[in-house]
mmCIF file of N, CA and C in Angstrom:
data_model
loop_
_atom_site.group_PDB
_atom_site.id
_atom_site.type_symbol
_atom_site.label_atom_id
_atom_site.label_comp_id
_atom_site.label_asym_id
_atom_site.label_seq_id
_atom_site.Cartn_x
_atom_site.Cartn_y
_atom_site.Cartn_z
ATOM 1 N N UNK Q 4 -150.607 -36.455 130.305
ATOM 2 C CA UNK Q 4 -151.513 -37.078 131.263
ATOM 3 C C UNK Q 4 -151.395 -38.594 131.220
ATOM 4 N N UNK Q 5 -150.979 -39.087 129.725
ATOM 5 C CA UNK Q 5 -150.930 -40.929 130.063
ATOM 6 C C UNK Q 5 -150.173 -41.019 130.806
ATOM 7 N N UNK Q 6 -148.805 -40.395 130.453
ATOM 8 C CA UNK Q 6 -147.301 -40.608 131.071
ATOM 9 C C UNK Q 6 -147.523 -40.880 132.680
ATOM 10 N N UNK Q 7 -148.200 -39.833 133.623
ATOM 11 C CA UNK Q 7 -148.612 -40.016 134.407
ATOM 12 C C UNK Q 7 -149.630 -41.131 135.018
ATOM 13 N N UNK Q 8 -150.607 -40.993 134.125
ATOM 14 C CA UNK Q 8 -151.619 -42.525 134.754
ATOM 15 C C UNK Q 8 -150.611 -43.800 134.253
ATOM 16 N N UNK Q 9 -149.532 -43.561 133.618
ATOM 17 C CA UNK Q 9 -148.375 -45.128 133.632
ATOM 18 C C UNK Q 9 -148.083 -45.067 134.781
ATOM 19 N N UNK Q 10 -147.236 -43.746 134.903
ATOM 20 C CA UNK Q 10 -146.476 -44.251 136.230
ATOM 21 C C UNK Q 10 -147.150 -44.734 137.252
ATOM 22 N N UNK Q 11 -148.515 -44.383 137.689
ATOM 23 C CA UNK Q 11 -149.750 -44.401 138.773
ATOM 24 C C UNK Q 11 -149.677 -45.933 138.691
ATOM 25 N N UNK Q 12 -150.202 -46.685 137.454
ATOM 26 C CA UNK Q 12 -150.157 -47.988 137.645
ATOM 27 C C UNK Q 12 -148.762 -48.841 137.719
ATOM 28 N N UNK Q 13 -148.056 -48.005 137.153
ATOM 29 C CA UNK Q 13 -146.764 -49.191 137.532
ATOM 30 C C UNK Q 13 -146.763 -48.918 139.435
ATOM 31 N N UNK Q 14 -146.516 -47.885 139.897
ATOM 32 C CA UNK Q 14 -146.890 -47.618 141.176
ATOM 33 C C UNK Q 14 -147.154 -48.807 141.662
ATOM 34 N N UNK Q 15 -148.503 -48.843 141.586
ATOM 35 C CA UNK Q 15 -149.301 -49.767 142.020
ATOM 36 C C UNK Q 15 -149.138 -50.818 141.394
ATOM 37 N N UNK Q 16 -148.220 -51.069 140.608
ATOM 38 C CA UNK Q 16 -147.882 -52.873 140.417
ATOM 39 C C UNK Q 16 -147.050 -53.338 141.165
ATOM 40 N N UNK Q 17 -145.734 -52.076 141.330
ATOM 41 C CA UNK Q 17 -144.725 -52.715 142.362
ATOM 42 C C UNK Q 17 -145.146 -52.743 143.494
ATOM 43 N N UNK Q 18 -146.154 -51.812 144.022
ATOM 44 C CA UNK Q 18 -146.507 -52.425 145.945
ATOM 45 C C UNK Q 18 -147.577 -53.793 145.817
ATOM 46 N N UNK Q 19 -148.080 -54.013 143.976
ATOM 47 C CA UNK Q 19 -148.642 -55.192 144.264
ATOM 48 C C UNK Q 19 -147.417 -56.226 144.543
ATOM 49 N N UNK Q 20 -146.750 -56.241 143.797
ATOM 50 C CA UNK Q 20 -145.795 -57.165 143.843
ATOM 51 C C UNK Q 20 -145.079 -57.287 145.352
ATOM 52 N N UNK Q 21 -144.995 -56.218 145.668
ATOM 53 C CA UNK Q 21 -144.021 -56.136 147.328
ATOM 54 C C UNK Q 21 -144.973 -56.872 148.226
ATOM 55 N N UNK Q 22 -146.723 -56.292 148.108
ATOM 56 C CA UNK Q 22 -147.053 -57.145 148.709
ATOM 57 C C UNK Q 22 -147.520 -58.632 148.562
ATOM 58 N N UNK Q 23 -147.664 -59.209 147.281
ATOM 59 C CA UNK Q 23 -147.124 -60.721 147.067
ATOM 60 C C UNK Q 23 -145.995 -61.082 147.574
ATOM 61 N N UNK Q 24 -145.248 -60.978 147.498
ATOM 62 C CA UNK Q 24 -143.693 -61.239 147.596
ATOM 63 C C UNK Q 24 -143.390 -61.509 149.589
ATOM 64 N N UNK Q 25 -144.041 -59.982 150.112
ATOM 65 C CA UNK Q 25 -144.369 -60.046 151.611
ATOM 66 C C UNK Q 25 -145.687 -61.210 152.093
ATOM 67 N N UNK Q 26 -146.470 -61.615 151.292
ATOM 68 C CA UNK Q 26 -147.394 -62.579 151.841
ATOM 69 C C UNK Q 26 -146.230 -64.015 151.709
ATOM 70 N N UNK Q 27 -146.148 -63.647 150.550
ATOM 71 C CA UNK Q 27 -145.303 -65.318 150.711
ATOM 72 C C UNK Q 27 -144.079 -65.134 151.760
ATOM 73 N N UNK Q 28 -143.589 -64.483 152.034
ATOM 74 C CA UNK Q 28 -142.769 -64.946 153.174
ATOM 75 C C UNK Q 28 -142.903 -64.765 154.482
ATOM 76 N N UNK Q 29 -144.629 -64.133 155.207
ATOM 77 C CA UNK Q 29 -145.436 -64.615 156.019
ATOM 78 C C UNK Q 29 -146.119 -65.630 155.965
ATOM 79 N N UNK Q 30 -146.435 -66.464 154.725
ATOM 80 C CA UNK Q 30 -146.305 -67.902 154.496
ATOM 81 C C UNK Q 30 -145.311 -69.496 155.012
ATOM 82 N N UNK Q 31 -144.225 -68.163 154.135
ATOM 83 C CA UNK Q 31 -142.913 -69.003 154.678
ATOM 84 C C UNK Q 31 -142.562 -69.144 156.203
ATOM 85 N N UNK Q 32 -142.504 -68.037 156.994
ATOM 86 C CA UNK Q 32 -142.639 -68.238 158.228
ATOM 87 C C UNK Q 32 -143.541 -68.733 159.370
ATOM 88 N N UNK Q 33 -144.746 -68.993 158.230
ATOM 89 C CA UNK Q 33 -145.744 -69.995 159.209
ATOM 90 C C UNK Q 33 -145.734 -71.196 158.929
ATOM 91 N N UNK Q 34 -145.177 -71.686 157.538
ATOM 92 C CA UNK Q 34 -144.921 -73.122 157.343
ATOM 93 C C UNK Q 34 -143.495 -73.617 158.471
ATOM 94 N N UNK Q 35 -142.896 -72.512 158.406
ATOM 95 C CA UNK Q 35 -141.345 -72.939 159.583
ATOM 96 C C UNK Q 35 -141.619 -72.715 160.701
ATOM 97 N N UNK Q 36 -142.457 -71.893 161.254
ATOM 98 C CA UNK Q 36 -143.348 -72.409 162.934
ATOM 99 C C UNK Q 36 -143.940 -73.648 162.867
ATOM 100 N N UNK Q 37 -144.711 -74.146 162.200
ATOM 101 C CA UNK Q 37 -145.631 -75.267 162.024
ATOM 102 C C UNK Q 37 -144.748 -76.653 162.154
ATOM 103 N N UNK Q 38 -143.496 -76.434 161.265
ATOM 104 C CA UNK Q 38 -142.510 -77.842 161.142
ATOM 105 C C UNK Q 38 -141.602 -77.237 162.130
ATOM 106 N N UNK Q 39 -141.657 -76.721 163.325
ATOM 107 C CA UNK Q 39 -140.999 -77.010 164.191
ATOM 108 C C UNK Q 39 -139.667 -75.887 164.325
ATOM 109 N N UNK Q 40 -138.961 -75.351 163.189
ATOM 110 C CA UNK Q 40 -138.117 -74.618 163.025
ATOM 111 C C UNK Q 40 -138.037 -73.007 163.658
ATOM 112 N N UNK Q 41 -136.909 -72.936 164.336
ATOM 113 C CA UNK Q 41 -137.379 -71.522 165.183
ATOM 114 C C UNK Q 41 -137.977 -70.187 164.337
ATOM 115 N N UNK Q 42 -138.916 -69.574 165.111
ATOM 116 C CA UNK Q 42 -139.190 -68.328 164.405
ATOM 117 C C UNK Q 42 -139.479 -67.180 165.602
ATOM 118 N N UNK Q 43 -138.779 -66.409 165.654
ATOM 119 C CA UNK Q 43 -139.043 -65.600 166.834
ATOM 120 C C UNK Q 43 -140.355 -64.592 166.692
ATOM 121 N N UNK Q 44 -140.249 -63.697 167.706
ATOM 122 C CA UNK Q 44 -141.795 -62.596 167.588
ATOM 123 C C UNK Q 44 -141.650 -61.489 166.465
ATOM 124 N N UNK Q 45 -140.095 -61.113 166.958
ATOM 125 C CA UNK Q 45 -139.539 -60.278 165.540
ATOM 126 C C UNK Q 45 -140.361 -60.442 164.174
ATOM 127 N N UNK Q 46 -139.906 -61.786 163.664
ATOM 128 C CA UNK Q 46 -140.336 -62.334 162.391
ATOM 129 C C UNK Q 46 -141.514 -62.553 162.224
ATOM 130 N N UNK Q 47 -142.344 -62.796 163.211
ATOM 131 C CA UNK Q 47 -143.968 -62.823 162.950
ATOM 132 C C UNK Q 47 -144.761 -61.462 162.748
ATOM 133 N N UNK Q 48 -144.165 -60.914 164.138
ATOM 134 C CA UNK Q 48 -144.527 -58.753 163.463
ATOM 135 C C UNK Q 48 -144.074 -58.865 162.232
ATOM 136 N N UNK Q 49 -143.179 -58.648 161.919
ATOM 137 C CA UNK Q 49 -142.535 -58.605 160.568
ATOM 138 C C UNK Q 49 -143.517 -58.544 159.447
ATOM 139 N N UNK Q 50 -143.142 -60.113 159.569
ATOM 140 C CA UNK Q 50 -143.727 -60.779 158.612
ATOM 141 C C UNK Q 50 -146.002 -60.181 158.342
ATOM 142 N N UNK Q 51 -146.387 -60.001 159.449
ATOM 143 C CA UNK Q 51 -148.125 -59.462 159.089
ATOM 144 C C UNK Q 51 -147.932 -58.154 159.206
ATOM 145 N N UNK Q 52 -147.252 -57.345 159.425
ATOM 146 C CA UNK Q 52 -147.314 -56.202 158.995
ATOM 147 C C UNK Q 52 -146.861 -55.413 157.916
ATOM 148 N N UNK Q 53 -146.297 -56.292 157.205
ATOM 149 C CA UNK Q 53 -145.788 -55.550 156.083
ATOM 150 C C UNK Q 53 -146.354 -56.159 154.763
ATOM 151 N N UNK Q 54 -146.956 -57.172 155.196
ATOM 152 C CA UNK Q 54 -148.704 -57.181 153.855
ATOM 153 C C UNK Q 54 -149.778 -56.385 153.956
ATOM 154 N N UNK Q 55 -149.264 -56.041 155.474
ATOM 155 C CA UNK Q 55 -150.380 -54.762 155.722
ATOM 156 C C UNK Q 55 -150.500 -53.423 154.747
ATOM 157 N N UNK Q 56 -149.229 -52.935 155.309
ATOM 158 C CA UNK Q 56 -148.695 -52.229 154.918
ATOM 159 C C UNK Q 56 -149.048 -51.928 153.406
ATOM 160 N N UNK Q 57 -148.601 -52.856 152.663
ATOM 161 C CA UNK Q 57 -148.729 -52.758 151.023
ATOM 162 C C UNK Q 57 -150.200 -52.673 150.608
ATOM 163 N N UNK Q 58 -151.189 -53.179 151.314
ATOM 164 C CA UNK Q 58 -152.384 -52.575 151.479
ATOM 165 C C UNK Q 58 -152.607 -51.306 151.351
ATOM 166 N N UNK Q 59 -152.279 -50.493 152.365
ATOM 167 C CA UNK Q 59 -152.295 -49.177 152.787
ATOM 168 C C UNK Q 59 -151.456 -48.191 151.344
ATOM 169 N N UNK Q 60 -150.478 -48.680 151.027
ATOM 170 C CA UNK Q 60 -149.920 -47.821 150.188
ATOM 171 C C UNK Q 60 -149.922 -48.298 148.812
ATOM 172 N N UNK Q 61 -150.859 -49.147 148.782
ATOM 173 C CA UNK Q 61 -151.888 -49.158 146.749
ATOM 174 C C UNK Q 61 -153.151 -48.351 147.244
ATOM 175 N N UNK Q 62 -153.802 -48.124 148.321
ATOM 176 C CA UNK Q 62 -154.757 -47.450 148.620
ATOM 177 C C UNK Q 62 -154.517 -46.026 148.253
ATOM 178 N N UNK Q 63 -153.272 -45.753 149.386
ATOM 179 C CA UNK Q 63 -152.587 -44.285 148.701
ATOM 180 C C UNK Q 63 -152.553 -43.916 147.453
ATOM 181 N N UNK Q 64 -151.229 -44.781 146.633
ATOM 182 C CA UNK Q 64 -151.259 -44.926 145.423
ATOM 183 C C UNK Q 64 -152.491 -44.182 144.499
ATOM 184 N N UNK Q 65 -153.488 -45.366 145.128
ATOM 185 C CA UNK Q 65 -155.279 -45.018 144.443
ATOM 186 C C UNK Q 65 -155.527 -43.840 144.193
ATOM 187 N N UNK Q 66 -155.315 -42.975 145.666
ATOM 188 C CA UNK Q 66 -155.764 -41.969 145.900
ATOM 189 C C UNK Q 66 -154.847 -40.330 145.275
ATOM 190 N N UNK Q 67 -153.681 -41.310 145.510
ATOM 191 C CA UNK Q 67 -152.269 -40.198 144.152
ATOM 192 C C UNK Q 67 -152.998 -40.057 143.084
ATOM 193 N N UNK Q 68 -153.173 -40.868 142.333
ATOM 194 C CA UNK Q 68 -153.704 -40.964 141.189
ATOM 195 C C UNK Q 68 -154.727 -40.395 140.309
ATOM 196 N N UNK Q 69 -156.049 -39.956 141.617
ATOM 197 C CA UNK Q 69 -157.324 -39.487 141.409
ATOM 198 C C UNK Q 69 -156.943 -37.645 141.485
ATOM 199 N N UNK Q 70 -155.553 -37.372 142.502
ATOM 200 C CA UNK Q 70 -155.486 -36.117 142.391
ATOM 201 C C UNK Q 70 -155.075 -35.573 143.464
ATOM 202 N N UNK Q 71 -154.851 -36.573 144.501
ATOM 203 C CA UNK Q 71 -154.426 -36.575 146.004
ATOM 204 C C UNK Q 71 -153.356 -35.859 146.437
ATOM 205 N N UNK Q 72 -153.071 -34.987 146.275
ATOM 206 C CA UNK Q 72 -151.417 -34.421 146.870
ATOM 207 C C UNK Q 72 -151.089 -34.679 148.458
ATOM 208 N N UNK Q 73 -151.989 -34.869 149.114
ATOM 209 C CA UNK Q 73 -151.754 -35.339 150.277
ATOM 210 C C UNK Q 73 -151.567 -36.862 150.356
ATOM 211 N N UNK Q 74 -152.311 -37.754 149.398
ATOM 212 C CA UNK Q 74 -151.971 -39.336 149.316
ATOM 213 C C UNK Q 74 -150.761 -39.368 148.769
ATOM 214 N N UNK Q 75 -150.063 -38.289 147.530
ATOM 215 C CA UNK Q 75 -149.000 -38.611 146.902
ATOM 216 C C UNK Q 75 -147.854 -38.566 147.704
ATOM 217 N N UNK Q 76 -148.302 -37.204 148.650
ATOM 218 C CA UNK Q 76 -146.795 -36.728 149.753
ATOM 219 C C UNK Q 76 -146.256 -38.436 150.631
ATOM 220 N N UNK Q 77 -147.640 -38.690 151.032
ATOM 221 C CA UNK Q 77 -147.641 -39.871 151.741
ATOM 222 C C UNK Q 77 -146.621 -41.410 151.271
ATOM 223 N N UNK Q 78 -147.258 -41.609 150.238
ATOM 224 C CA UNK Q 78 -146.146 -42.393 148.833
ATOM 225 C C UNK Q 78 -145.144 -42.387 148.867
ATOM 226 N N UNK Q 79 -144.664 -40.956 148.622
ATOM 227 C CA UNK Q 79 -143.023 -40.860 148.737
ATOM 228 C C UNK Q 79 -142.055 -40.782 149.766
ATOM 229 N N UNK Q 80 -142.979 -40.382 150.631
ATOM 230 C CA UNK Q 80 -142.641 -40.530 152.177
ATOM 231 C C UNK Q 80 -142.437 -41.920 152.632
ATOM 232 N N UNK Q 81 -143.556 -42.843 152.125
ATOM 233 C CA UNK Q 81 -143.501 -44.333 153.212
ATOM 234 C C UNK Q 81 -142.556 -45.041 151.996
ATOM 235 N N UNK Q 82 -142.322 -44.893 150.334
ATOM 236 C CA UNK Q 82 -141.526 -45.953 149.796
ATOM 237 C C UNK Q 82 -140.294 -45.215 149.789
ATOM 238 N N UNK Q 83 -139.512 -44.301 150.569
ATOM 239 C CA UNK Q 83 -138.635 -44.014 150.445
ATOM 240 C C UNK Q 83 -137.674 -44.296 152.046
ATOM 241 N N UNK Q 84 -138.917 -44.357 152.772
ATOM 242 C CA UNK Q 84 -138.100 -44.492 154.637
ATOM 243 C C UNK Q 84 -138.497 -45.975 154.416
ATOM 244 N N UNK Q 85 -139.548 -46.666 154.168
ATOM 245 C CA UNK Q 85 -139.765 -47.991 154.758
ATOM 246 C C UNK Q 85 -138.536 -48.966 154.453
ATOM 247 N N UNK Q 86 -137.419 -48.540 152.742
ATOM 248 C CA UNK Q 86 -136.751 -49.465 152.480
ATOM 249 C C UNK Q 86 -135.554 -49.417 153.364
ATOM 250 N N UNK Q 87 -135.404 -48.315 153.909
ATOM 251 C CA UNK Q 87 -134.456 -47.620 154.644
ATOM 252 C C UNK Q 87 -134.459 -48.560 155.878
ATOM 253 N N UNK Q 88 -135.520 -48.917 156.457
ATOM 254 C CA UNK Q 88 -136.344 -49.110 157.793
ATOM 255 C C UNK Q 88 -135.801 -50.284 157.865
ATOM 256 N N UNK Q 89 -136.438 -51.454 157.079
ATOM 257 C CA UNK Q 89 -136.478 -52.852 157.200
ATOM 258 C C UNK Q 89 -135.142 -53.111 156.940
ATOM 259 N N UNK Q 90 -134.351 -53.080 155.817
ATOM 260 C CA UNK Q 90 -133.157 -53.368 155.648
ATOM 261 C C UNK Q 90 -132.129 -52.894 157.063
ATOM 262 N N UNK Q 91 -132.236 -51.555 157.521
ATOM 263 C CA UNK Q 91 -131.281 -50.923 158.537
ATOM 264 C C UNK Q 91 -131.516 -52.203 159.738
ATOM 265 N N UNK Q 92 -132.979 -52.307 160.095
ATOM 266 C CA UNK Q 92 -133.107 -53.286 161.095
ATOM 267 C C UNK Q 92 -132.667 -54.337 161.085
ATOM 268 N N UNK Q 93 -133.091 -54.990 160.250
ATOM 269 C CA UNK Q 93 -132.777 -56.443 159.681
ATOM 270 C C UNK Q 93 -130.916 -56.434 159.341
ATOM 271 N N UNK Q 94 -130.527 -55.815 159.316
ATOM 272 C CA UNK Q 94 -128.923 -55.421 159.376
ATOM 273 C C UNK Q 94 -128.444 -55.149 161.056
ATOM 274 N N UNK Q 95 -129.227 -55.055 162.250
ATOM 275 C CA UNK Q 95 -128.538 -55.660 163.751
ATOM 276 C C UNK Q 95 -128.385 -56.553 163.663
ATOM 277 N N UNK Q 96 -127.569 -57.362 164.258
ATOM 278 C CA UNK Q 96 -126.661 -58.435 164.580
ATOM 279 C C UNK Q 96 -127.778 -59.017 165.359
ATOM 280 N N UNK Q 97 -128.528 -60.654 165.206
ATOM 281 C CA UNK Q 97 -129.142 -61.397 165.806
ATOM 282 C C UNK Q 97 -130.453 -60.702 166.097
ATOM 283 N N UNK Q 98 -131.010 -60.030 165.126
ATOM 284 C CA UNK Q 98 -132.486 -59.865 165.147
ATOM 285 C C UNK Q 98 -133.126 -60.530 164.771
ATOM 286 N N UNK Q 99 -132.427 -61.274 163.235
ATOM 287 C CA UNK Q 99 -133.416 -62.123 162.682
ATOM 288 C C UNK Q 99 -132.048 -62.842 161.491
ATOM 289 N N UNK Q 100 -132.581 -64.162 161.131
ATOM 290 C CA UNK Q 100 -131.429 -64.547 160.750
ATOM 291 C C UNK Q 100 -131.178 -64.038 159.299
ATOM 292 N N UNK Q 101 -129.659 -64.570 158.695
ATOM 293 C CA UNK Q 101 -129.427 -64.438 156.969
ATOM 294 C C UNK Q 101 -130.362 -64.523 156.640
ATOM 295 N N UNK Q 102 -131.136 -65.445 156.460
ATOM 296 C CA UNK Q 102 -132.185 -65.660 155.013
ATOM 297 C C UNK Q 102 -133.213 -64.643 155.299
ATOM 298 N N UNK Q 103 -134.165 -64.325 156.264
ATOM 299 C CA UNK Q 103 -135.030 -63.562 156.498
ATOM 300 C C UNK Q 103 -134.773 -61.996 156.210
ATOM 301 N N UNK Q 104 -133.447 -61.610 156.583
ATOM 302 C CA UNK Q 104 -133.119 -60.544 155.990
ATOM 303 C C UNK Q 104 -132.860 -60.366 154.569
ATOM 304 N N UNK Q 105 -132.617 -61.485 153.789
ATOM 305 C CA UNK Q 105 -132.226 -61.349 152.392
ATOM 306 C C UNK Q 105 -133.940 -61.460 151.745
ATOM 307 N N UNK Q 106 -134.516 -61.888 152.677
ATOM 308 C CA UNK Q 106 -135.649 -62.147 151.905
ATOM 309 C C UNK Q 106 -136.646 -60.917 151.883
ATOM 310 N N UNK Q 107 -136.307 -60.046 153.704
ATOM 311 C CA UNK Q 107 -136.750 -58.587 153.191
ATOM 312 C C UNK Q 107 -135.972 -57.969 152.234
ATOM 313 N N UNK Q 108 -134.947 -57.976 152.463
ATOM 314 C CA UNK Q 108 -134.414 -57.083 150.857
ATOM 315 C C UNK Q 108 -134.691 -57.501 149.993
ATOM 316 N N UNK Q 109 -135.223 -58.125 149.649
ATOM 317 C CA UNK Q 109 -135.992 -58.977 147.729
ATOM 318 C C UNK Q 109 -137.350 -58.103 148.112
ATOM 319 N N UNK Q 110 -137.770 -58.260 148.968
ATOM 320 C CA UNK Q 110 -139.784 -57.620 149.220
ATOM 321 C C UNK Q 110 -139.353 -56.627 149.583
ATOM 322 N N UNK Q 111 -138.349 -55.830 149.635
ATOM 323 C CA UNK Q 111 -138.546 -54.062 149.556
ATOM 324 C C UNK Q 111 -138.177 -53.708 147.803
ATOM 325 N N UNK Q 112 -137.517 -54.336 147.068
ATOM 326 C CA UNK Q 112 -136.864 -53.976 145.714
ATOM 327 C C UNK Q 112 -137.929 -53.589 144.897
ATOM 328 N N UNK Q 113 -139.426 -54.138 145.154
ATOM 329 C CA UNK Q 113 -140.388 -53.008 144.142
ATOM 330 C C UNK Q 113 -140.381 -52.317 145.125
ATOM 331 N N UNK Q 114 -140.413 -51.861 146.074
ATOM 332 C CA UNK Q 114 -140.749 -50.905 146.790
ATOM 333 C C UNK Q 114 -139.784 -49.566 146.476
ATOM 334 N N UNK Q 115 -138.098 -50.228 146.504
ATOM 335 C CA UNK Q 115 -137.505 -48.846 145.806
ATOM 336 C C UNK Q 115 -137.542 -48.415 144.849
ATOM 337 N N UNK Q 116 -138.062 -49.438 143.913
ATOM 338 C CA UNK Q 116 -138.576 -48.667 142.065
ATOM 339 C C UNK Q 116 -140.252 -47.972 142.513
ATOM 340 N N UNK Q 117 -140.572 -47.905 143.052
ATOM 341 C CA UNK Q 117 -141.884 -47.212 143.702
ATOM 342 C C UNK Q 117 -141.390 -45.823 143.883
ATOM 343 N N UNK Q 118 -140.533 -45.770 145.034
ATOM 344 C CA UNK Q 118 -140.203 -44.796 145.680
ATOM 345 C C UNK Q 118 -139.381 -43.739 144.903
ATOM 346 N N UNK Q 119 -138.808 -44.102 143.222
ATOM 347 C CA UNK Q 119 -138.298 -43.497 142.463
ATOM 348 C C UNK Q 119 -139.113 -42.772 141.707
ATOM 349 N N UNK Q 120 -140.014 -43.757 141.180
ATOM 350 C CA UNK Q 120 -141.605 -43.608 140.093
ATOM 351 C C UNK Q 120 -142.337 -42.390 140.813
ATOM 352 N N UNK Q 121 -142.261 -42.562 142.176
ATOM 353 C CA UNK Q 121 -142.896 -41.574 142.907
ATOM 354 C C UNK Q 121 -142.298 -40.245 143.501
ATOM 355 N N UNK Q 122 -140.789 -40.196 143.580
ATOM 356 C CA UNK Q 122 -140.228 -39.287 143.237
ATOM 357 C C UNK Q 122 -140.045 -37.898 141.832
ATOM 358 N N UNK Q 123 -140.417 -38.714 140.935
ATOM 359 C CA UNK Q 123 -139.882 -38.615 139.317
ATOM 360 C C UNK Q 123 -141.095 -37.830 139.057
ATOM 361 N N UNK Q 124 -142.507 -38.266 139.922
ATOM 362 C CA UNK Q 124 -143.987 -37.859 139.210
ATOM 363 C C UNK Q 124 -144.404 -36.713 139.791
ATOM 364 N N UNK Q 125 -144.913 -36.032 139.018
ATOM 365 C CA UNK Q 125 -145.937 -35.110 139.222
ATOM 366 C C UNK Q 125 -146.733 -34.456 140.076
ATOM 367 N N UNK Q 126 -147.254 -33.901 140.600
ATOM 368 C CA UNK Q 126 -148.490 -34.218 141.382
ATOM 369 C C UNK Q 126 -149.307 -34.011 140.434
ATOM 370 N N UNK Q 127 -150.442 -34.634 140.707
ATOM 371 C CA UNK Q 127 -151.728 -34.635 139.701
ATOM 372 C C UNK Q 127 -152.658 -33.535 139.477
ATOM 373 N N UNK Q 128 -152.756 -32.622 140.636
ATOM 374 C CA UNK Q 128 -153.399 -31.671 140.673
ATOM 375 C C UNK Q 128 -152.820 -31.189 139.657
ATOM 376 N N UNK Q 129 -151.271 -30.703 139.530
ATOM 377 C CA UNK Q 129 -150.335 -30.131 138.893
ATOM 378 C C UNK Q 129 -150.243 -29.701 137.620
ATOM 379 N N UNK Q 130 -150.569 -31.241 137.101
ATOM 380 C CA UNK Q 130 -150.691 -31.915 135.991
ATOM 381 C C UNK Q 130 -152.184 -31.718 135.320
ATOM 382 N N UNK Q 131 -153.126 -31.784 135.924
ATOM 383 C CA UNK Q 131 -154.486 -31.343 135.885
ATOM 384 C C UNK Q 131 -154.660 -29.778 134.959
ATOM 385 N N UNK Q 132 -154.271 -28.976 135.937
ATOM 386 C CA UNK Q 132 -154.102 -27.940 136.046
ATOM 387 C C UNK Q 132 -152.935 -27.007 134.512
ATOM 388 N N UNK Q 133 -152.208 -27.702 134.351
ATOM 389 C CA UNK Q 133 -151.547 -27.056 133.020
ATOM 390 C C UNK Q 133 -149.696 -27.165 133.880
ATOM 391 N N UNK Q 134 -149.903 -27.356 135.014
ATOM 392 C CA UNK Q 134 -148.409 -26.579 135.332
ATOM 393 C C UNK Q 134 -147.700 -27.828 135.280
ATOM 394 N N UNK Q 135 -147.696 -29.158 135.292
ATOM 395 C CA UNK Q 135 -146.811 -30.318 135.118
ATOM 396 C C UNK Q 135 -146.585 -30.615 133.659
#
């Protein structure tokens, strides 16, 4: 049962971290609107929805944790397509420039040690129960 409430919080350290990592570079892109430097609409969606996001899935997380098999399905579902998502996009030609794409791939990298942690675990009920 610890083994499990580890993984739960590391969980939830790496979408803390993804979503630090995603605030600061909705930061970054409002300090480079502000001084003048282009930033398209792309990069502004981008950029507030995916602090959102990391919101939503430490909430999940939360809710994995307490015993959720429906919050957990959810988990492995969103940290396993989202890294898929942003990187594939951010990989068209003139969506958004080098750096912005390198900088989503740095703010998805806890997200794929998430999506492993959350692969690897349990369900809690499971675990509860005698059968994990």
């Amino acid at each position: 049962m610890e083994s499990l409430t580890h993984t739960f919080r590391t969980i939830r350290l790496l979408v803390t971290l993804y979503g630090a990592l995603s605030a600061a570079l909705l930061g970054t892109v409002a300090v480079l609107a502000a001084t003048g430097h282009p930033v398209n609409t792309f990069m502004w969606v981008r950029a507030v929805l995916l602090p959102l996001v990391a919101v939503l899935i430490h909430r999940l997380t939360r809710s994995a944790s307490r015993g959720s098999q429906r919050a957990l399905e959810r988990v492995r579902t969103l940290t396993v397509i989202m890294p898929i998502a942003v990187i594939g996009v951010d990989l068209i030609p003139g969506v958004c420039p080098p750096w912005y794409a390198v900088t989503q791939t740095v703010c998805m990298l806890p997200v794929i040690g998430a999506a492993f942690l959350a692969r690897r675990s349990a369900p809690p009920s499971a675990t509860r129960s005698g059968l994990g």
